[in-house]
Amino acid sequence: MKRLWEHIGQTNSASAAYLVAGAVWFFVGASYGLTTAIHLVSPELFNNIPWLVFGRTRPIHVNTVIYGFVVSAGVGAALHYVPALLKTRLWSERLGWLSWLFWQAAVVSGPICFSLGITQGREYAEYTFPFDCCVMATLLLLLVNLVMTVANRTEKSLYVSVWYILGMALWTAGVYPIGNVMWNPPSGALPGLLDSVFLWFYGHNLVGLLLTPAALASAYYVIPRICKTPLYSHTLSLVGFWALAAIYTHIGGHHILQAPIPNWLKTLSVVDSMAMIVPVLTVLVNLWLTARGRFGMLWNDIAGRWVLVGTLWYLVTCIQGPIQSLPSVQKITHFSNWTIGHAHIAVLGFSGFIALGAMWHVLPAVAGREIWSRRLLHIQFGLMMFGLAGFFAVLTTAGLIQGHAWYNGETEYRVLPEIAPYMALRAMLGLFIIAGALLGLINVILTFTRGPRLAPPVEIVRPAPTGQGVAL
Ligand code: HEM
Ligand code: HEM
C-alpha cells in the first residue's frame, strides 16, 4: 500500500495513467465501432443478443472514443506539458490520479451500463446521473490541480496551450451539467423540444469546448517544439482562443435546423457557423506560419506528422462544417451518412490524430524510456490514414446517395440496397483503424515495460524555446 501511495506521487505518473487509458479505450472504442458497423451490414447477425444490437453498441462506441480515447490521451499529454511550460511540477500527482479514477469510472460505465440498456438515451449525454457526477468530479479536480500548478509556476508568461487546457476544463465543467440536465437526475432530460436545444447546446460544445481546445493546446505545444522555432504570433494565438469562446459557444442550433426551434436560434447558429472561419483560420495560419520552411521536420518526426495531418483534417472539417450548416445543404445531408463522415474526420482525424501525436511526443519523457518501436508508429499512422480517408470517401458518397434519394421521395427499402456496399466497405476499412489502435496499444505498453531507458534521466522541468518574448 505504501509503495502504491509512493508510486502515485511520482512526477508524470498521473500523465502516464491517462495516456495508457487513452490507448486502451482507443482499441476498445474502435472495436465497438466495428460491432456497430457490422449491424448495419447484416442486421440479423446479432438478433437476440441484446448487448450487441446497434442501439446499445453505438453509444458505447461514441462515448468510449470521445471520453475514453481522445480526452484521456489529450489530458494525459497536458498533465505533462502544462507543468513543463510553467517550469514547475504538477501541483498534485495524487489529485491527478483521483481525477483519473473518476474519469475511468464514467468511461467504463459505458460498455457496462449501455450494454444492459441503462442509459439516459440522449446522444452524447447517455451516461446516467452517478457517472455524470464522476465526469464533473474529474473536471473540477483537474481544474483545481491546473489552477494550483499555474499559481506555483516559475515561468511568468502563460503560453496559449495553458490557456486552452484551463479553458477546456472550466468551460466543460460549466456546459456538462447544463447539457445533461443534472438538476433532474431521474431522466437527465427536459420535457419537449426544449430538451433538444439544451442537448445540442451541450453536444456541440462537447466538440467545441472539450475536444477542440484539448487538440489545439497540444498542437500549439508540439509544432514549435518539433520545428525548434518560436510560435509565429502569440497575439494571434490569443485572438483564436477568445474567438473560439465567443463564437463556438452558441451555434449548437445547426444540429437541429430540421426541428421547429425558434427562427432566431437557427439564424444565429447558421451565421456564426460561418464566423467560425475566424477562430479556425487564426489557429491554422499561426501554426502553419510557425512551421513554414520546416514542414519537412514535422513530417519526418512521426509524432509531428500526426499533429500536422491533424491540422489538415481540422481544415477539411471546418470547411465542411459551415457548408453543412446551410439549411439548403442540410436538407440533403442531414439524415444521412454524410454527417457520420464529418464526425469521423473531426473526432478521429482532427482531435484524435492530434491527441495521438501529442501522446507519442511526450511519451518518452513521461515513461523515461525511448518509444519501443518507431517503425510500428509509422505502420500505425499508415493504417489509420488509409482507414480514415476511406471512411470519409465512403460515408460521404453513401450520404449523398441517401440524401438525394430521400429528398426525391424514394422509399427507404429501395435506398438501403444501394448503400449496402458502402456499409460493407466502411466495416472493412474500420479494420485498418482497429489494427492501428491495437499496434498503438502494444507500443505504449512495451514502451513502458521494455523501451530503452533514456540516459541521462529526463529533466522534467526544462526550459523551452521562446516566441515574441513569450516562453513556450
Ligand atoms: C477511434 C476512432 C473512431 C472515432 C473517434 C469515431 C467516432 C465516432 C463518432 C463521433 C460517431 C457519431 C457520429 C454521428 O452521430 O454523427 C461515430 C459513429 C459510428 N462509428 Fe465511429 N469512430 C471511430 C472508429 C470507428 C470504427 C473503427 C468503426 C467501424 C469499424 C466505426 C463505426 C461507426 C459506426 C457504425 C457509427 C454509427 C453510425 C450511424 O449512426 O449510422 N467507427 N463514430
Ligand atoms: C467550423 C467548424 C464546424 C462547423 C460549422 C460544424 C458544423 C456541423 C454541423 C452543421 C453538424 C450537423 C450536421 C447535421 O446533423 O446535419 C455537425 C455535426 C458534427 N460535428 Fe461539426 N462542425 C464544425 C467543426 C467540428 C469539429 C472541430 C468537430 C470535432 C472536434 C466536430 C464534430 C462533429 C460531430 C461529432 C458531429 C455529429 C453530431 C451528431 O451526432 O449528429 N465538428 N457539425
XYZ file of C-alpha atoms and ligand atoms in Angstrom:
558
model
C 0.000 0.000 0.000
C 2.825 2.335 0.943
C 4.562 1.563 -2.363
C 1.390 2.282 -4.280
C 0.983 5.592 -2.438
C 4.578 6.492 -3.303
C 4.142 5.414 -6.905
C 1.112 7.608 -7.490
C 3.012 10.581 -6.082
C 5.794 10.298 -8.661
C 6.237 13.012 -11.274
C 4.380 12.227 -14.504
C 2.592 9.187 -13.053
C -0.880 10.725 -13.499
C 0.027 11.708 -17.050
C 1.145 8.124 -17.722
C -2.122 6.737 -16.330
C -4.201 8.919 -18.641
C -2.041 8.047 -21.671
C -2.329 4.305 -21.094
C -6.085 4.635 -20.585
C -6.326 6.578 -23.845
C -4.539 3.809 -25.744
C -6.744 1.094 -24.200
C -10.009 2.935 -24.883
C -8.942 3.701 -28.441
C -8.828 -0.016 -29.140
C -11.985 -0.866 -27.179
C -13.966 2.061 -28.610
C -12.945 1.395 -32.208
C -13.857 -2.295 -31.777
C -17.343 -1.272 -30.668
C -17.446 0.836 -33.844
C -16.885 -2.355 -35.815
C -19.700 -4.161 -33.989
C -21.955 -1.218 -34.796
C -20.854 -1.226 -38.432
C -21.448 -4.977 -38.746
C -25.011 -4.474 -37.573
C -25.553 -2.047 -40.450
C -24.198 -4.626 -42.905
C -26.095 -7.570 -41.508
C -28.871 -6.528 -39.111
C -29.885 -10.133 -38.374
C -26.448 -11.256 -37.219
C -26.847 -10.081 -33.643
C -30.556 -10.811 -33.334
C -31.489 -11.934 -29.806
C -28.150 -10.733 -28.392
C -29.396 -7.535 -26.782
C -25.986 -6.212 -25.708
C -24.714 -6.360 -29.287
C -27.529 -4.569 -31.091
C -26.936 -1.243 -32.814
C -28.896 0.849 -30.292
C -26.605 -0.286 -27.484
C -23.214 -0.545 -29.183
C -23.437 2.805 -30.963
C -23.497 4.914 -27.772
C -20.779 2.702 -26.286
C -18.644 3.344 -29.360
C -19.236 7.086 -29.431
C -18.778 7.744 -25.709
C -15.764 5.459 -25.420
C -13.880 7.008 -28.315
C -14.649 10.564 -27.253
C -14.272 10.419 -23.477
C -12.112 7.327 -23.189
C -9.699 7.727 -26.088
C -9.432 11.335 -27.269
C -9.905 13.102 -23.934
C -7.778 10.666 -21.892
C -4.883 10.894 -24.362
C -5.165 14.685 -24.611
C -5.347 15.221 -20.848
C -2.506 12.735 -20.328
C -0.246 14.764 -22.605
C -1.380 18.022 -20.988
C -0.570 16.820 -17.469
C 2.988 16.504 -18.714
C 3.380 19.632 -20.834
C 1.425 22.151 -18.734
C 3.881 21.842 -15.796
C 6.786 21.778 -18.268
C 5.587 25.030 -19.871
C 5.159 26.604 -16.454
C 8.579 25.345 -15.323
C 7.187 23.700 -12.263
C 5.734 20.357 -11.200
C 2.112 19.308 -11.366
C 0.606 20.622 -8.115
C -0.564 17.160 -7.032
C 0.068 13.904 -8.880
C -2.278 12.146 -6.434
C -5.109 14.539 -7.236
C -4.338 13.786 -10.886
C -4.841 10.099 -10.146
C -8.086 10.766 -8.315
C -9.391 12.682 -11.336
C -8.263 9.744 -13.497
C -10.213 7.293 -11.322
C -13.461 9.259 -11.638
C -12.940 9.600 -15.394
C -12.328 5.884 -15.875
C -15.413 5.072 -13.761
C -17.510 7.174 -16.120
C -15.957 5.690 -19.274
C -16.228 2.105 -18.050
C -19.900 2.674 -17.229
C -20.487 2.974 -20.987
C -19.781 -0.620 -22.039
C -21.353 -1.968 -18.824
C -24.489 0.135 -18.397
C -25.343 0.753 -22.049
C -24.954 -2.980 -22.790
C -27.608 -3.573 -20.135
C -29.809 -0.870 -21.579
C -29.154 1.533 -18.690
C -28.814 4.903 -20.398
C -30.283 8.388 -20.454
C -30.859 7.840 -24.155
C -29.743 11.328 -25.220
C -26.952 11.432 -27.806
C -23.550 12.263 -26.248
C -25.342 12.533 -22.864
C -26.040 8.834 -22.323
C -24.120 8.486 -19.036
C -26.534 8.220 -16.115
C -26.536 10.619 -13.169
C -23.927 8.888 -10.919
C -21.491 8.862 -13.812
C -22.315 12.459 -14.737
C -21.154 13.180 -11.183
C -17.901 11.296 -11.913
C -17.329 13.423 -15.031
C -17.950 16.576 -13.017
C -15.636 15.382 -10.229
C -12.855 14.832 -12.781
C -13.301 18.239 -14.365
C -13.315 20.039 -11.016
C -10.298 18.100 -9.711
C -8.395 18.824 -12.922
C -9.319 22.464 -12.639
C -8.046 22.719 -9.054
C -4.846 20.876 -9.963
C -4.162 23.035 -13.011
C -5.004 26.329 -11.320
C -2.713 25.467 -8.401
C 0.033 24.482 -10.850
C -0.371 27.852 -12.553
C -0.266 29.573 -9.165
C 3.001 27.798 -8.279
C 4.697 28.433 -11.619
C 8.143 29.882 -12.050
C 7.528 30.915 -15.681
C 5.819 34.309 -15.763
C 4.043 34.083 -19.120
C 1.128 31.792 -19.769
C 1.652 30.123 -23.131
C -1.518 29.587 -25.186
C -1.569 25.809 -24.551
C -2.098 26.539 -20.856
C -4.965 28.891 -21.703
C -6.647 26.236 -23.821
C -6.312 23.473 -21.220
C -7.651 25.702 -18.457
C -10.447 26.846 -20.768
C -11.267 23.244 -21.648
C -11.701 22.198 -18.006
C -13.546 25.354 -16.963
C -15.921 25.549 -19.925
C -16.756 21.858 -19.929
C -17.412 21.966 -16.183
C -19.978 24.670 -16.956
C -21.527 23.145 -20.049
C -21.714 19.487 -18.993
C -24.270 19.829 -16.151
C -26.468 22.083 -18.293
C -26.498 19.710 -21.265
C -27.034 16.672 -19.043
C -29.826 18.438 -17.122
C -28.124 17.310 -13.940
C -30.703 19.042 -11.739
C -33.177 16.405 -12.899
C -31.353 13.136 -12.071
C -34.123 10.588 -12.845
C -34.288 11.390 -16.569
C -31.436 13.824 -17.152
C -33.784 15.470 -19.626
C -36.305 18.266 -20.025
C -39.768 17.833 -21.469
C -40.381 18.528 -25.137
C -38.408 20.403 -27.717
C -36.520 22.433 -25.143
C -34.615 19.269 -24.379
C -33.007 19.149 -27.815
C -31.999 22.807 -27.544
C -30.215 22.033 -24.263
C -28.792 18.780 -25.600
C -27.306 20.347 -28.707
C -26.038 23.373 -26.846
C -24.045 20.794 -24.915
C -23.382 18.280 -27.735
C -21.869 20.946 -29.922
C -19.811 22.393 -27.101
C -18.537 18.928 -26.321
C -16.648 19.081 -29.596
C -16.064 22.825 -29.446
C -15.071 23.358 -25.836
C -13.669 19.957 -24.870
C -12.165 18.226 -27.929
C -11.103 21.363 -29.825
C -9.207 23.147 -27.000
C -7.539 19.871 -25.988
C -6.339 19.341 -29.564
C -5.289 22.944 -30.158
C -3.369 23.073 -26.873
C -1.386 20.023 -27.969
C -0.791 21.327 -31.499
C 0.478 24.640 -30.118
C 2.855 22.716 -27.874
C 4.142 20.099 -30.297
C 4.628 22.066 -33.537
C 7.062 24.758 -32.284
C 8.991 22.151 -30.303
C 9.497 19.804 -33.227
C 10.253 22.674 -35.601
C 12.614 24.133 -32.978
C 11.260 27.590 -33.646
C 9.191 30.169 -31.732
C 5.453 30.401 -32.229
C 4.697 32.738 -35.153
C 2.419 35.018 -33.136
C 1.386 34.907 -29.511
C -1.161 37.682 -30.125
C -2.832 35.699 -32.920
C -2.976 32.643 -30.662
C -4.965 34.595 -28.092
C -7.247 36.066 -30.761
C -8.044 32.469 -31.773
C -8.639 31.472 -28.157
C -11.115 34.245 -27.402
C -12.788 33.935 -30.801
C -13.438 30.259 -30.042
C -15.045 31.200 -26.734
C -17.098 33.972 -28.344
C -18.317 32.139 -31.455
C -18.344 28.375 -30.849
C -20.491 28.546 -27.726
C -23.875 29.266 -29.257
C -24.038 27.560 -32.661
C -25.346 24.163 -31.488
C -28.684 25.018 -33.129
C -27.156 23.998 -36.505
C -27.635 20.349 -35.428
C -31.407 20.764 -35.230
C -32.188 23.017 -38.155
C -34.823 20.461 -39.217
C -36.673 20.854 -35.907
C -39.196 23.599 -35.041
C -36.821 25.572 -32.826
C -37.118 29.395 -32.869
C -36.006 31.027 -36.121
C -33.677 33.459 -34.359
C -31.776 30.480 -32.914
C -31.419 28.877 -36.340
C -30.256 32.161 -37.893
C -27.762 32.780 -35.103
C -26.337 29.289 -35.408
C -26.000 29.458 -39.200
C -24.457 32.946 -39.273
C -21.951 32.165 -36.554
C -21.109 28.793 -38.099
C -19.755 30.924 -40.958
C -17.972 33.166 -38.460
C -16.094 30.087 -37.241
C -13.656 30.953 -40.019
C -12.080 33.435 -37.534
C -11.009 31.028 -34.742
C -10.195 28.275 -37.232
C -8.038 30.299 -39.612
C -6.218 32.265 -36.919
C -5.114 28.980 -35.365
C -4.168 27.252 -38.599
C -2.352 30.253 -40.072
C -0.442 30.689 -36.821
C 0.568 27.027 -36.644
C 1.498 26.730 -40.301
C 3.454 30.006 -40.333
C 5.315 28.682 -37.304
C 6.259 25.618 -39.341
C 6.973 27.479 -42.597
C 10.188 26.269 -44.174
C 10.263 23.416 -41.676
C 7.367 21.210 -42.734
C 9.933 18.525 -43.521
C 10.946 18.438 -39.851
C 7.319 17.977 -38.829
C 6.668 15.276 -41.400
C 9.853 13.377 -40.583
C 9.044 13.281 -36.880
C 6.252 10.714 -36.633
C 4.560 12.481 -33.693
C 4.776 15.743 -35.642
C 3.320 14.019 -38.693
C 0.232 13.066 -36.694
C -0.215 16.631 -35.491
C 0.417 18.149 -38.922
C -2.102 15.845 -40.586
C -4.500 16.558 -37.687
C -4.376 20.261 -38.589
C -5.188 19.357 -42.207
C -8.195 17.307 -41.097
C -9.205 20.346 -38.985
C -9.183 22.460 -42.146
C -11.315 19.941 -44.063
C -13.706 19.549 -41.104
C -14.114 23.282 -40.764
C -14.688 23.848 -44.469
C -17.311 21.107 -44.467
C -18.880 22.278 -41.168
C -20.062 25.753 -42.249
C -21.241 24.388 -45.619
C -23.416 21.738 -43.979
C -24.775 24.380 -41.602
C -26.638 25.937 -44.533
C -30.284 24.822 -44.494
C -30.209 24.364 -48.288
C -27.329 21.884 -47.968
C -28.565 20.219 -44.806
C -31.935 19.333 -46.262
C -29.976 16.836 -48.374
C -27.211 15.803 -45.999
C -28.807 15.855 -42.543
C -30.358 12.412 -42.090
C -27.537 10.612 -43.840
C -24.061 9.117 -43.535
C -22.610 12.435 -44.722
C -22.763 13.601 -41.082
C -21.129 10.374 -39.894
C -18.275 11.051 -42.332
C -17.890 14.569 -40.914
C -17.936 13.183 -37.356
C -15.109 10.730 -38.091
C -12.757 13.192 -39.793
C -13.492 15.657 -36.978
C -13.234 13.451 -33.907
C -10.657 10.966 -35.176
C -8.894 12.958 -37.923
C -8.598 16.248 -36.097
C -8.819 15.709 -32.330
C -7.782 12.015 -32.344
C -4.757 12.435 -34.631
C -3.506 15.413 -32.628
C -4.085 13.558 -29.335
C -2.032 10.648 -30.694
C 0.707 12.977 -31.949
C 0.907 14.664 -28.545
C 0.908 11.275 -26.825
C 3.807 9.947 -28.898
C 5.657 13.246 -28.479
C 5.526 13.297 -24.664
C 5.659 9.539 -24.056
C 9.466 9.213 -23.903
C 9.656 11.981 -21.284
C 6.712 10.577 -19.330
C 7.931 6.972 -19.388
C 11.624 7.867 -19.079
C 12.127 5.475 -21.997
C 12.522 5.676 -25.751
C 9.489 4.621 -27.833
C 9.649 0.835 -28.121
C 9.246 0.780 -31.895
C 9.177 3.843 -34.147
C 8.667 1.545 -37.110
C 5.405 0.376 -35.574
C 4.374 4.022 -35.258
C 4.834 4.515 -38.993
C 2.756 1.431 -39.700
C 0.071 2.624 -37.277
C -0.027 6.007 -38.995
C -0.352 4.424 -42.449
C -3.149 2.088 -41.356
C -5.130 4.828 -39.696
C -4.673 7.303 -42.502
C -5.866 4.754 -45.049
C -8.835 3.692 -42.905
C -9.932 7.241 -42.148
C -9.539 8.639 -45.672
C -11.515 5.610 -46.881
C -14.208 6.244 -44.241
C -14.567 9.832 -45.364
C -14.892 8.940 -49.047
C -17.281 6.035 -48.478
C -19.532 7.743 -45.924
C -19.747 10.990 -47.883
C -20.733 9.115 -51.044
C -23.256 6.957 -49.193
C -24.632 10.106 -47.554
C -25.155 11.854 -50.884
C -26.955 8.817 -52.294
C -29.208 8.564 -49.232
C -29.809 12.302 -49.032
C -30.793 12.718 -52.667
C -32.919 9.592 -52.675
C -34.910 10.696 -49.663
C -35.167 14.260 -50.973
C -36.661 12.879 -54.174
C -39.200 10.846 -52.228
C -37.567 7.476 -52.852
C -38.742 4.766 -50.470
C -36.338 3.501 -47.869
C -36.446 -0.149 -48.884
C -35.118 0.838 -52.324
C -32.351 3.023 -50.923
C -30.957 0.517 -48.449
C -29.657 -1.957 -51.065
C -27.946 0.949 -52.835
C -25.912 1.870 -49.792
C -25.271 -1.709 -48.658
C -21.874 -1.963 -50.441
C -20.774 1.266 -48.778
C -21.721 -0.071 -45.364
C -19.674 -3.220 -46.038
C -16.716 -1.127 -47.221
C -16.902 1.023 -44.090
C -16.813 -2.061 -41.873
C -13.747 -3.364 -43.742
C -11.976 -0.001 -43.610
C -12.661 0.061 -39.875
C -10.387 -2.951 -39.536
C -7.446 -0.751 -40.562
C -8.253 1.743 -37.824
C -8.678 -1.029 -35.256
C -5.388 -2.619 -36.326
C -3.748 0.800 -35.882
C -5.284 1.126 -32.418
C -4.007 -2.320 -31.440
C -0.472 -1.604 -32.653
C -0.545 1.676 -30.754
C -1.651 -0.047 -27.554
C 1.085 -2.669 -27.863
C 3.660 0.045 -28.495
C 2.543 2.056 -25.438
C 2.705 -0.980 -23.153
C 6.080 -2.089 -24.489
C 7.463 1.434 -24.247
C 6.655 1.481 -20.517
C 7.975 -2.008 -19.923
C 10.735 -2.601 -22.483
C 11.586 0.706 -24.147
C 15.310 1.545 -23.931
C 15.822 3.682 -20.828
C 16.643 7.301 -21.523
C 20.011 8.307 -20.150
C 20.605 10.659 -18.519
C 17.146 10.683 -16.842
C 14.786 13.115 -18.497
C 14.761 16.557 -16.938
C 11.047 17.080 -16.324
C 11.160 20.799 -15.685
C 13.025 22.214 -18.609
C 13.324 25.491 -20.463
C 11.603 25.668 -23.801
C 12.041 27.854 -26.887
C 10.572 31.326 -26.736
C 8.404 33.267 -29.147
C 7.985 37.043 -29.267
C 9.334 37.226 -25.772
C 6.798 34.699 -24.530
C 8.098 31.494 -23.010
C 6.911 28.349 -24.706
C -11.215 5.925 -32.612
C -11.698 6.018 -33.789
C -13.126 6.446 -34.018
C -13.732 7.596 -33.617
C -13.102 8.757 -32.862
C -15.136 7.506 -34.009
C -16.101 8.467 -33.751
C -17.449 8.328 -33.984
C -18.468 9.318 -33.703
C -18.213 10.681 -33.076
C -19.654 8.815 -34.103
C -21.009 9.521 -34.024
C -21.318 10.058 -35.385
C -22.586 10.827 -35.545
O -23.573 10.604 -34.850
O -22.637 11.726 -36.420
C -19.415 7.500 -34.625
C -20.379 6.663 -35.126
C -20.116 5.472 -35.710
N -18.867 4.921 -35.927
Fe -17.087 5.613 -35.306
N -15.316 6.310 -34.646
C -14.108 5.643 -34.675
C -13.838 4.423 -35.234
C -14.781 3.660 -35.855
C -14.541 2.384 -36.449
C -13.193 1.683 -36.482
C -15.731 1.966 -36.964
C -16.071 0.749 -37.766
C -15.371 -0.289 -37.912
C -16.720 2.958 -36.664
C -18.049 2.870 -36.987
C -19.043 3.716 -36.578
C -20.448 3.491 -36.789
C -21.058 2.311 -37.474
C -21.132 4.581 -36.220
C -22.637 4.801 -36.179
C -23.084 5.376 -37.469
C -24.563 5.607 -37.561
O -25.210 6.037 -36.590
O -25.103 5.365 -38.662
N -16.108 3.987 -36.007
N -18.055 7.224 -34.558
C -16.310 25.365 -38.344
C -16.499 24.406 -37.510
C -17.633 23.428 -37.581
C -18.909 23.597 -38.035
C -19.539 24.863 -38.568
C -19.574 22.329 -37.874
C -20.885 22.097 -38.242
C -21.565 20.924 -38.018
C -22.946 20.686 -38.345
C -23.864 21.696 -39.010
C -23.261 19.443 -37.955
C -24.645 18.778 -38.033
C -24.862 18.150 -39.340
C -26.214 17.531 -39.408
O -26.691 16.959 -38.419
O -26.821 17.617 -40.471
C -22.078 18.858 -37.370
C -22.004 17.585 -36.850
C -20.938 17.119 -36.124
N -19.745 17.771 -35.927
Fe -19.180 19.533 -36.717
N -18.714 21.427 -37.341
C -17.524 22.053 -37.113
C -16.391 21.522 -36.553
C -16.371 20.332 -35.848
C -15.269 19.880 -35.046
C -13.960 20.637 -34.841
C -15.638 18.684 -34.511
C -14.883 17.741 -33.605
C -13.831 18.039 -32.908
C -16.967 18.387 -34.995
C -17.682 17.244 -34.683
C -18.960 16.978 -35.123
C -19.685 15.767 -34.785
C -19.183 14.608 -33.898
C -20.919 15.847 -35.418
C -22.033 14.797 -35.407
C -23.057 15.163 -34.405
C -24.210 14.155 -34.447
O -24.100 13.132 -33.804
O -25.192 14.425 -35.132
N -17.374 19.397 -35.816
N -21.064 19.772 -37.440
